[in-house]
PDB file of C-alpha atoms in Angstrom:
ATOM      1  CA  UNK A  32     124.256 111.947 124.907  1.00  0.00           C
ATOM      2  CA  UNK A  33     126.539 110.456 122.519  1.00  0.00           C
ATOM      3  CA  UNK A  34     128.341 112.728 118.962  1.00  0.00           C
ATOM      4  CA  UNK A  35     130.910 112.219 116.804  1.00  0.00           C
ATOM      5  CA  UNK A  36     133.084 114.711 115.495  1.00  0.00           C
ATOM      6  CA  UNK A  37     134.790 114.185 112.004  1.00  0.00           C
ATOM      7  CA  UNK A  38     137.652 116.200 111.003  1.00  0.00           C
ATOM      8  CA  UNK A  39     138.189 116.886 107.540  1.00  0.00           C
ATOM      9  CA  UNK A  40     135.077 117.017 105.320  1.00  0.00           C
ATOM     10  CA  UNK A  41     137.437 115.973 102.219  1.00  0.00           C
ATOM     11  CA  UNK A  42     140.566 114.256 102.517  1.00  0.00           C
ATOM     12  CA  UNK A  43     142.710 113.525  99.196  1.00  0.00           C
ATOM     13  CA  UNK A  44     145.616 110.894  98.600  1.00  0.00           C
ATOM     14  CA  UNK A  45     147.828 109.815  96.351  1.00  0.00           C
ATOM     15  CA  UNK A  46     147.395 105.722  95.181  1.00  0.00           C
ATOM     16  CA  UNK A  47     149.480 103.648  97.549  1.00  0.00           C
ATOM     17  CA  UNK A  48     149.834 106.465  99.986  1.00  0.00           C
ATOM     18  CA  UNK A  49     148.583 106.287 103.724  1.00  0.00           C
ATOM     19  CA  UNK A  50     144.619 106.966 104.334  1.00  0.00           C
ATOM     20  CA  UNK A  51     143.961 108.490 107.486  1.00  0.00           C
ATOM     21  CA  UNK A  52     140.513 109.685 108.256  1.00  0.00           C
ATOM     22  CA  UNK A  53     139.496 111.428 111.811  1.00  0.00           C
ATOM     23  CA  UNK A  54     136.745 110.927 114.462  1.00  0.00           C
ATOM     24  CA  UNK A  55     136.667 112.097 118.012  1.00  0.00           C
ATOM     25  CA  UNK A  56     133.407 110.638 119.855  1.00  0.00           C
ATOM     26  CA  UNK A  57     131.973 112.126 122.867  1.00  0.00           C
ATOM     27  CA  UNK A  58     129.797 109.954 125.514  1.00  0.00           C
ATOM     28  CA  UNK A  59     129.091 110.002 128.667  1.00  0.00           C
ATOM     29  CA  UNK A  60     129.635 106.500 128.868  1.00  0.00           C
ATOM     30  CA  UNK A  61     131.201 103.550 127.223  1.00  0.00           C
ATOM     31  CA  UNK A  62     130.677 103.922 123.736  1.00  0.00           C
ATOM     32  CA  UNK A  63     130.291 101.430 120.667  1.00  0.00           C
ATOM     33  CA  UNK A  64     131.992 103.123 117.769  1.00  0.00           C
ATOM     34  CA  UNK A  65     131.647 102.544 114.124  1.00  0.00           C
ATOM     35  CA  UNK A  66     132.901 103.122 110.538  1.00  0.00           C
ATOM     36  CA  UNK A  67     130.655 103.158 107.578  1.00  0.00           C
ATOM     37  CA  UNK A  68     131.681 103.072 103.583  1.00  0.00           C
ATOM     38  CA  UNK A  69     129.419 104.794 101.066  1.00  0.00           C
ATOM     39  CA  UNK A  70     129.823 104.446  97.536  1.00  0.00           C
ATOM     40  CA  UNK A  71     128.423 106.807  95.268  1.00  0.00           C
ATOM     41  CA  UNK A  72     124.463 106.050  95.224  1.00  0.00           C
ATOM     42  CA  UNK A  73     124.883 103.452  97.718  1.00  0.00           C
ATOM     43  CA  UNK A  74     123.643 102.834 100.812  1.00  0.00           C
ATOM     44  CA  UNK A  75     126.248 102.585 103.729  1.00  0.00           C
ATOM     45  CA  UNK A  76     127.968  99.174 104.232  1.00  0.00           C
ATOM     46  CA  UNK A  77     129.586  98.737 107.848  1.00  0.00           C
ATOM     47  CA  UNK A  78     133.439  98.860 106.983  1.00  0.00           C
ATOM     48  CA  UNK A  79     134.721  97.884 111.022  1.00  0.00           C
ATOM     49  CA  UNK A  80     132.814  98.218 114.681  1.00  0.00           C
ATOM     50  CA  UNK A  81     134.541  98.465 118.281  1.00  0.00           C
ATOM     51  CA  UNK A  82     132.469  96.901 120.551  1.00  0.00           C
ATOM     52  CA  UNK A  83     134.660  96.747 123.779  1.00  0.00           C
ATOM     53  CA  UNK A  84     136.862  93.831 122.905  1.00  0.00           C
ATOM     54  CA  UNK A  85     140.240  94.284 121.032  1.00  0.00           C
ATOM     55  CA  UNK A  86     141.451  98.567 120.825  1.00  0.00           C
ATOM     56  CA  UNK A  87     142.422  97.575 117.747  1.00  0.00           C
ATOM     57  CA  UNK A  88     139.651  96.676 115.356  1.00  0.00           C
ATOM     58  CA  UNK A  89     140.557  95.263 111.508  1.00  0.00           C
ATOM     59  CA  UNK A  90     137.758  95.970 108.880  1.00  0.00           C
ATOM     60  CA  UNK A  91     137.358  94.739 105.307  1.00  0.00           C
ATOM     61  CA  UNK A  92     139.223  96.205 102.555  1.00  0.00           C
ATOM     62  CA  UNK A  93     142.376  96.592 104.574  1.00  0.00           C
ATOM     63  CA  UNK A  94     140.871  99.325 106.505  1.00  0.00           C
ATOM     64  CA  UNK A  95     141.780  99.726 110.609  1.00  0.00           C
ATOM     65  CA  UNK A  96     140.853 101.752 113.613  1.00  0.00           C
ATOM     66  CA  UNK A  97     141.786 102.451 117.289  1.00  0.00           C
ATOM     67  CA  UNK A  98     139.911 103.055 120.121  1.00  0.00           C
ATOM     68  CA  UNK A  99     141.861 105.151 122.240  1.00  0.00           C
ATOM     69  CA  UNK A 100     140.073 106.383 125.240  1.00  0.00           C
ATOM     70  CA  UNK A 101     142.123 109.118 126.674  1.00  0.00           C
ATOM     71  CA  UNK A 102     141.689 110.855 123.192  1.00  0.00           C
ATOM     72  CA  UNK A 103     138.189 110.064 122.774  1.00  0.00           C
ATOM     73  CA  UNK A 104     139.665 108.753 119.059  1.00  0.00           C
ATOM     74  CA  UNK A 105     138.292 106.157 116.742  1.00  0.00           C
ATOM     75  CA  UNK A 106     140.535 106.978 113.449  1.00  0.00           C
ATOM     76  CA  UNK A 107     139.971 105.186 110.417  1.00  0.00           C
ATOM     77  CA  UNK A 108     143.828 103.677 108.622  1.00  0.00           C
ATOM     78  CA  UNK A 109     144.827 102.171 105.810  1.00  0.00           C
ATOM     79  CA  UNK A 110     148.475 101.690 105.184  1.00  0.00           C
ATOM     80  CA  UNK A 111     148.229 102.062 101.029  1.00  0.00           C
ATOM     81  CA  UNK A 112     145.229 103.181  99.336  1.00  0.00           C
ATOM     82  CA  UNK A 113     143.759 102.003  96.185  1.00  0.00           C
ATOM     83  CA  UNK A 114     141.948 103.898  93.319  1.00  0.00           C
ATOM     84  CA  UNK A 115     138.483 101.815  94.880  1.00  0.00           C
ATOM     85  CA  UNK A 116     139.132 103.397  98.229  1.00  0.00           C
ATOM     86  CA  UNK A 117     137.421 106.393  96.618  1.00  0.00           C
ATOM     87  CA  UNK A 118     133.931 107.104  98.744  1.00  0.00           C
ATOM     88  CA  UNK A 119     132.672 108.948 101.900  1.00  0.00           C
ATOM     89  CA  UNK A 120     133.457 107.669 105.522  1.00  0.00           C
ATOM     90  CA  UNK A 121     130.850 107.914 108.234  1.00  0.00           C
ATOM     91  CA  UNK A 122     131.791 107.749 112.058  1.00  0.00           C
ATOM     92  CA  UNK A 123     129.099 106.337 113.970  1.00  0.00           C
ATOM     93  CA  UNK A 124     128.681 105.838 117.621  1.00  0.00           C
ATOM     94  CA  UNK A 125     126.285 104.208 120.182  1.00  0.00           C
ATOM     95  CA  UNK A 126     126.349 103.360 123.613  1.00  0.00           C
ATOM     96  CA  UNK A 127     127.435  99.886 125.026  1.00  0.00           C
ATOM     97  CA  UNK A 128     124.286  99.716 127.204  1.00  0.00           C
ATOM     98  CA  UNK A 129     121.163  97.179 126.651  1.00  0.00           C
ATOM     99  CA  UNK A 130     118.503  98.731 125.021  1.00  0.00           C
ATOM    100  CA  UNK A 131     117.138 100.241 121.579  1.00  0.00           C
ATOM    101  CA  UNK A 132     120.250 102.650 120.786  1.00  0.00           C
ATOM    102  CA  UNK A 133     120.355 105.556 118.773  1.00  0.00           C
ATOM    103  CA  UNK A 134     123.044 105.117 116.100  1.00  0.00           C
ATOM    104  CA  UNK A 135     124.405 108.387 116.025  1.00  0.00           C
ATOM    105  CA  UNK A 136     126.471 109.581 112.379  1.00  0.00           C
ATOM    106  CA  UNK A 137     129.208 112.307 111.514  1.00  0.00           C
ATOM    107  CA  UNK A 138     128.933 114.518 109.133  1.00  0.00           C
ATOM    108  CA  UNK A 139     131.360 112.244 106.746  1.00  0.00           C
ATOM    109  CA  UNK A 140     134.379 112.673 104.863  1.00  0.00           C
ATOM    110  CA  UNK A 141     135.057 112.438 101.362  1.00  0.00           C
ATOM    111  CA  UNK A 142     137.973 110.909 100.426  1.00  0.00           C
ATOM    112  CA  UNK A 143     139.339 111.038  97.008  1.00  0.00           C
ATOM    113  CA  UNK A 144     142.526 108.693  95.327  1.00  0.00           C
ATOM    114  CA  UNK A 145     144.706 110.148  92.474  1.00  0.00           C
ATOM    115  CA  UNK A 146     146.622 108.372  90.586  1.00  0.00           C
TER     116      UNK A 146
ATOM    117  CA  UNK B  23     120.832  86.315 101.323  1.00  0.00           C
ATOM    118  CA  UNK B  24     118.496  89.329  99.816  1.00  0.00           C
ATOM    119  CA  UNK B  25     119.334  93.156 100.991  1.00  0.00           C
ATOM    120  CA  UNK B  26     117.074  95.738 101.860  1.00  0.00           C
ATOM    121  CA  UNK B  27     114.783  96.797  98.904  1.00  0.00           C
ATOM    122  CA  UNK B  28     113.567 100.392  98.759  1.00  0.00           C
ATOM    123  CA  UNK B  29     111.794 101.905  95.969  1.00  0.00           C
ATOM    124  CA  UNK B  30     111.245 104.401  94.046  1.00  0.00           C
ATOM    125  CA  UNK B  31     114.806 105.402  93.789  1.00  0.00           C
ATOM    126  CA  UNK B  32     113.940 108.467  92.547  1.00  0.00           C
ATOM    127  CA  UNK B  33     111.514 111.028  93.180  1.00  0.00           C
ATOM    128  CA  UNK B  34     110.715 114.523  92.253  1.00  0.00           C
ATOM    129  CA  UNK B  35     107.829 116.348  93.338  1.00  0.00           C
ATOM    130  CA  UNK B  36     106.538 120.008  93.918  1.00  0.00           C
ATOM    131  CA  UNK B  37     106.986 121.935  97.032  1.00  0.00           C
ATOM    132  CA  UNK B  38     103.229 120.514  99.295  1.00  0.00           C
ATOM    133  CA  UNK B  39     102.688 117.592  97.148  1.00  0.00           C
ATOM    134  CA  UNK B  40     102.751 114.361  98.671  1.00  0.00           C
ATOM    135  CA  UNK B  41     105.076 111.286  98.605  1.00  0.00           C
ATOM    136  CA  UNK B  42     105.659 107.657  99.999  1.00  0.00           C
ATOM    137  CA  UNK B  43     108.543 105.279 100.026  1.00  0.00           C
ATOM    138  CA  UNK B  44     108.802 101.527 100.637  1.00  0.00           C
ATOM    139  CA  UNK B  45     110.909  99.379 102.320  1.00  0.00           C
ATOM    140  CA  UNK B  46     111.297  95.614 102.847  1.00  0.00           C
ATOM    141  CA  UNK B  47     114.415  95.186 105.466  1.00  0.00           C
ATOM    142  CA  UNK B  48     116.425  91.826 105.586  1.00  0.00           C
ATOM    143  CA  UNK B  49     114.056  88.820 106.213  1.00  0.00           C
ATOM    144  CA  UNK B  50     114.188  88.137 110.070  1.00  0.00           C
ATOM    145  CA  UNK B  51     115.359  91.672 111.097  1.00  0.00           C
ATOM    146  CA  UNK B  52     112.954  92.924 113.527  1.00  0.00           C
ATOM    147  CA  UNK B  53     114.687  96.138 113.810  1.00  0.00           C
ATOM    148  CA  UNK B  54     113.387  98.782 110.866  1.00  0.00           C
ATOM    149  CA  UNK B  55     115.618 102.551 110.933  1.00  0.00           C
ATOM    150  CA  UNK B  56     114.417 105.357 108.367  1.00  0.00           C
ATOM    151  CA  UNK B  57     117.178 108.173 108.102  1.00  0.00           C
ATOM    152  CA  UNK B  58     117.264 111.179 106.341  1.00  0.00           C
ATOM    153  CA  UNK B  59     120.673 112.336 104.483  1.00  0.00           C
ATOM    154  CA  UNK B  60     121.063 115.571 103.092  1.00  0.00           C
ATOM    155  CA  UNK B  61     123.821 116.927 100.733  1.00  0.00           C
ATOM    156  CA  UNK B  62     126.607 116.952 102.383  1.00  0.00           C
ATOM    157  CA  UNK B  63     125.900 116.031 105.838  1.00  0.00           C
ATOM    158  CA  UNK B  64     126.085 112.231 107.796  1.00  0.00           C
ATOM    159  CA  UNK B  65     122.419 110.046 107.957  1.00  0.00           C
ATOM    160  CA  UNK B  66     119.761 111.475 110.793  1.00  0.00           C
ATOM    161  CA  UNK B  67     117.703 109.131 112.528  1.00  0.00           C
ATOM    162  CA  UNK B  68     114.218 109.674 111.683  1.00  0.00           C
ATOM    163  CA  UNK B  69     112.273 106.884 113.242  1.00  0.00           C
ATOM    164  CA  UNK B  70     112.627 103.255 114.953  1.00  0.00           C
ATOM    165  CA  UNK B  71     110.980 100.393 114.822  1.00  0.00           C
ATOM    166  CA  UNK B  72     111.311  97.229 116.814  1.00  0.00           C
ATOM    167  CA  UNK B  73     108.568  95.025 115.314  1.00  0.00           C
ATOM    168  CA  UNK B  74     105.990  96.404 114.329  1.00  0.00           C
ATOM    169  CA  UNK B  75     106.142  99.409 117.681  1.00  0.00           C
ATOM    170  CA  UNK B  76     107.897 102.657 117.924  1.00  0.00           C
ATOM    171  CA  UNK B  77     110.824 103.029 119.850  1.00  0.00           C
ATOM    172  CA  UNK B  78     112.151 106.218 118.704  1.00  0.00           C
ATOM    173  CA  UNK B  79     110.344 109.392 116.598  1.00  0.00           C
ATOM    174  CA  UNK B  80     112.159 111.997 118.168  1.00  0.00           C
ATOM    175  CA  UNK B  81     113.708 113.521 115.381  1.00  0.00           C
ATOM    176  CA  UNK B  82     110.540 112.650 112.830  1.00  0.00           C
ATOM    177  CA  UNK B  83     108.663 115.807 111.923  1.00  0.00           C
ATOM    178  CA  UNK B  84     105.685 115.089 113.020  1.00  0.00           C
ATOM    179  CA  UNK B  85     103.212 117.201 111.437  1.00  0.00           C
ATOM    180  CA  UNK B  86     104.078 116.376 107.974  1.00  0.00           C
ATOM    181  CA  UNK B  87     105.899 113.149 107.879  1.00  0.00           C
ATOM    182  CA  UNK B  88     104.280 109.736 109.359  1.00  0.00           C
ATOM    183  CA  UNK B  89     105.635 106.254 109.008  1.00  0.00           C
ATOM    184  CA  UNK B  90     104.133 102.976 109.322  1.00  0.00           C
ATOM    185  CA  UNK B  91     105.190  99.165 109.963  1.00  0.00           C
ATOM    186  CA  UNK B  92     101.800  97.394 110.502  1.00  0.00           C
ATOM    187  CA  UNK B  93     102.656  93.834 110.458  1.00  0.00           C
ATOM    188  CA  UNK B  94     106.480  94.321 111.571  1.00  0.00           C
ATOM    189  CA  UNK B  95     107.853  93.645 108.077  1.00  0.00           C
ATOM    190  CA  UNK B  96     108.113  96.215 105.691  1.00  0.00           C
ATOM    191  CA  UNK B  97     107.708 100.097 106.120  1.00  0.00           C
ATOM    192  CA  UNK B  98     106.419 103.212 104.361  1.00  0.00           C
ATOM    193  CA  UNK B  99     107.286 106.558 104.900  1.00  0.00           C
ATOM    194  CA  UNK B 100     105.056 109.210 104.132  1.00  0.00           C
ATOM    195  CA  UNK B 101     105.616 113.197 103.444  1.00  0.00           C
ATOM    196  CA  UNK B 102     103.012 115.105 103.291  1.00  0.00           C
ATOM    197  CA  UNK B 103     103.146 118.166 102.414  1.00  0.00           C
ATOM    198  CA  UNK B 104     106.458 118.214 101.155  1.00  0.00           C
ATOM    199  CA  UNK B 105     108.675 121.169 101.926  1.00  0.00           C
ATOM    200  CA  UNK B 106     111.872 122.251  99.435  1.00  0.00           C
ATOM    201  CA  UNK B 107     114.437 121.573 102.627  1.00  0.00           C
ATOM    202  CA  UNK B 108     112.683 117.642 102.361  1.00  0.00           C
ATOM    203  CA  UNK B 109     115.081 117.335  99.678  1.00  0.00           C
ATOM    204  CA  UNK B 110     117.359 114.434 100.900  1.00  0.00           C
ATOM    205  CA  UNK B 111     118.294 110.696 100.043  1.00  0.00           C
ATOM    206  CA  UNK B 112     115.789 108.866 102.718  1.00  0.00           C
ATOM    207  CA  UNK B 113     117.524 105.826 103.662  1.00  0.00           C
ATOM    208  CA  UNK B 114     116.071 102.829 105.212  1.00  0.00           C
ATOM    209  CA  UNK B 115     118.327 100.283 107.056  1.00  0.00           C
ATOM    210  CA  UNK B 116     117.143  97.059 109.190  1.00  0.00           C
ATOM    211  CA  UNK B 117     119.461  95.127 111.968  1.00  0.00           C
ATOM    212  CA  UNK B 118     118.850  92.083 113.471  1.00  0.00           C
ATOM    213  CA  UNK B 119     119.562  93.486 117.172  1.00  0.00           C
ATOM    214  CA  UNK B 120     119.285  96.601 117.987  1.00  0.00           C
ATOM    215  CA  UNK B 121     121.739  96.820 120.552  1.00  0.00           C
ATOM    216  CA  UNK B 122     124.796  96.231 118.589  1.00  0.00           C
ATOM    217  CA  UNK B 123     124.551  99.473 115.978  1.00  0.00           C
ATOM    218  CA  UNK B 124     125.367  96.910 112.732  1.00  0.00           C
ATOM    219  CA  UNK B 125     122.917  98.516 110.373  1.00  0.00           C
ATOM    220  CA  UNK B 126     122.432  96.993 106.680  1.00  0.00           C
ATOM    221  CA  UNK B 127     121.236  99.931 104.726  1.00  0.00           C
ATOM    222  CA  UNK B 128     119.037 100.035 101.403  1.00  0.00           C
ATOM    223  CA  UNK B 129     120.094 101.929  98.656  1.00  0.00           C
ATOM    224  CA  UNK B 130     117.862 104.921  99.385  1.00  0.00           C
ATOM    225  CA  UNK B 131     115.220 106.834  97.662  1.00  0.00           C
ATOM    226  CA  UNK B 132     116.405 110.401  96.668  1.00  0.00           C
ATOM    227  CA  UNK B 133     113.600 113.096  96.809  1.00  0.00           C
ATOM    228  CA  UNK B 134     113.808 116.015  94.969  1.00  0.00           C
ATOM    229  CA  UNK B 135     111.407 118.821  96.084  1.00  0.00           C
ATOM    230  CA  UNK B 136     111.043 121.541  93.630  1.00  0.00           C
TER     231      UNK B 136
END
């Protein structure tokens, strides 16, 4: 069975200061991780995915993450935030294997930008 | 390219009263996902479809919520009777395989039970 853990339910910056955001994944086996934006009343919109491929994965908006295995770690970078940065993250994982996968979703975290 | 429509985007009903929401996923996306997102928590997977078939209900409350997809396009979920803890944002999202977890997600319908 596949989870995600997301540390930090709200996570506040300054404008132009680092964004880091937290998610530990746990599967028994090789996992497809994901990050998810939501604006307020929004829908999600798939911000980056790591699919296996590069450990390094670039998303839109300047947004980053790492896979790193021996931490069971997918966080979520950006080097300088912006005021629009302001919405909730979702960690989502799934496993690599063929097959109708479950998408499986953290619990989210909040981030807010101040000026 | 069009996005997933849902409607109503709003709804507020009385506790065992009944309610339905729509859904027409991206054209060509044979995948259909209804989730349920409560305050403050991350989307849970209510129910699957691939086509117009079930592939996963697990998590779908059964005994008062149903769903449909009869001719593999669009969807409707159903609630009936509705409870106050039904209270939630009820998302739909379609992909075009279901394999690779890259969900585009409606803006979803939020239900107020009173």
């Amino acid at each position: 069975a596949q989870s995600v853990t997301q540390l930090g339910s709200h996570v506040s910056v300054s404008e132009g200061a680092l964004v880091l955001l937290r998610c530990n994944y746990s599967s028994s086996v090789p996992p497809y991780l994901f990050w998810y934006v939501q604006y307020p009343n929004q829908g999600l919109q798939l911000l980056l995915k790591y699919t296996s491929a590069a450990t390094l994965v670039k998303g839109i908006n300047g947004f980053e993450a790492e896979f790193k295995k021996s931490e069971t770690s997918f966080h979520l970078t950006k080097p300088s935030a912006h005021m629009s940065d302001a919405a909730e993250y979702f960690c989502a994982v799934t496993r690599a294997a063929g097959g109708y996968n479950k998408l499986i979703f953290g619990a989210g975290t909040r981030l807010a930008v101040h000026p | 390219e069009a996005g997933v429509a849902q409607s109503p985007r709003y709804k507020i009903i009385e506790k065992r009263q009944s309610v339905a929401f729509w859904c027409n996923p991206i054209s060509g996306h044979a995948t259909l996902y209804w989730y349920q997102q409560i305050l403050g928590q991350g989307p849970k997977l209510l129910i699957q479809f691939q086509n117009n078939g079930v592939v996963d209900d697990s998590q779908l409350p059964k005994d008062r919520f149903s769903a449909e997809r009869l001719k593999g396009v669009d969807s409707t979920l159903k609630i009936q009777p509705a409870k106050l803890e039904d209270s939630a944002v009820y998302l739909c999202a379609s992909s075009l395989l279901a394999r690779t977890g890259e969900l585009f997600f409606g803006e979803g319908s939020r239900l107020t039970v009173l």
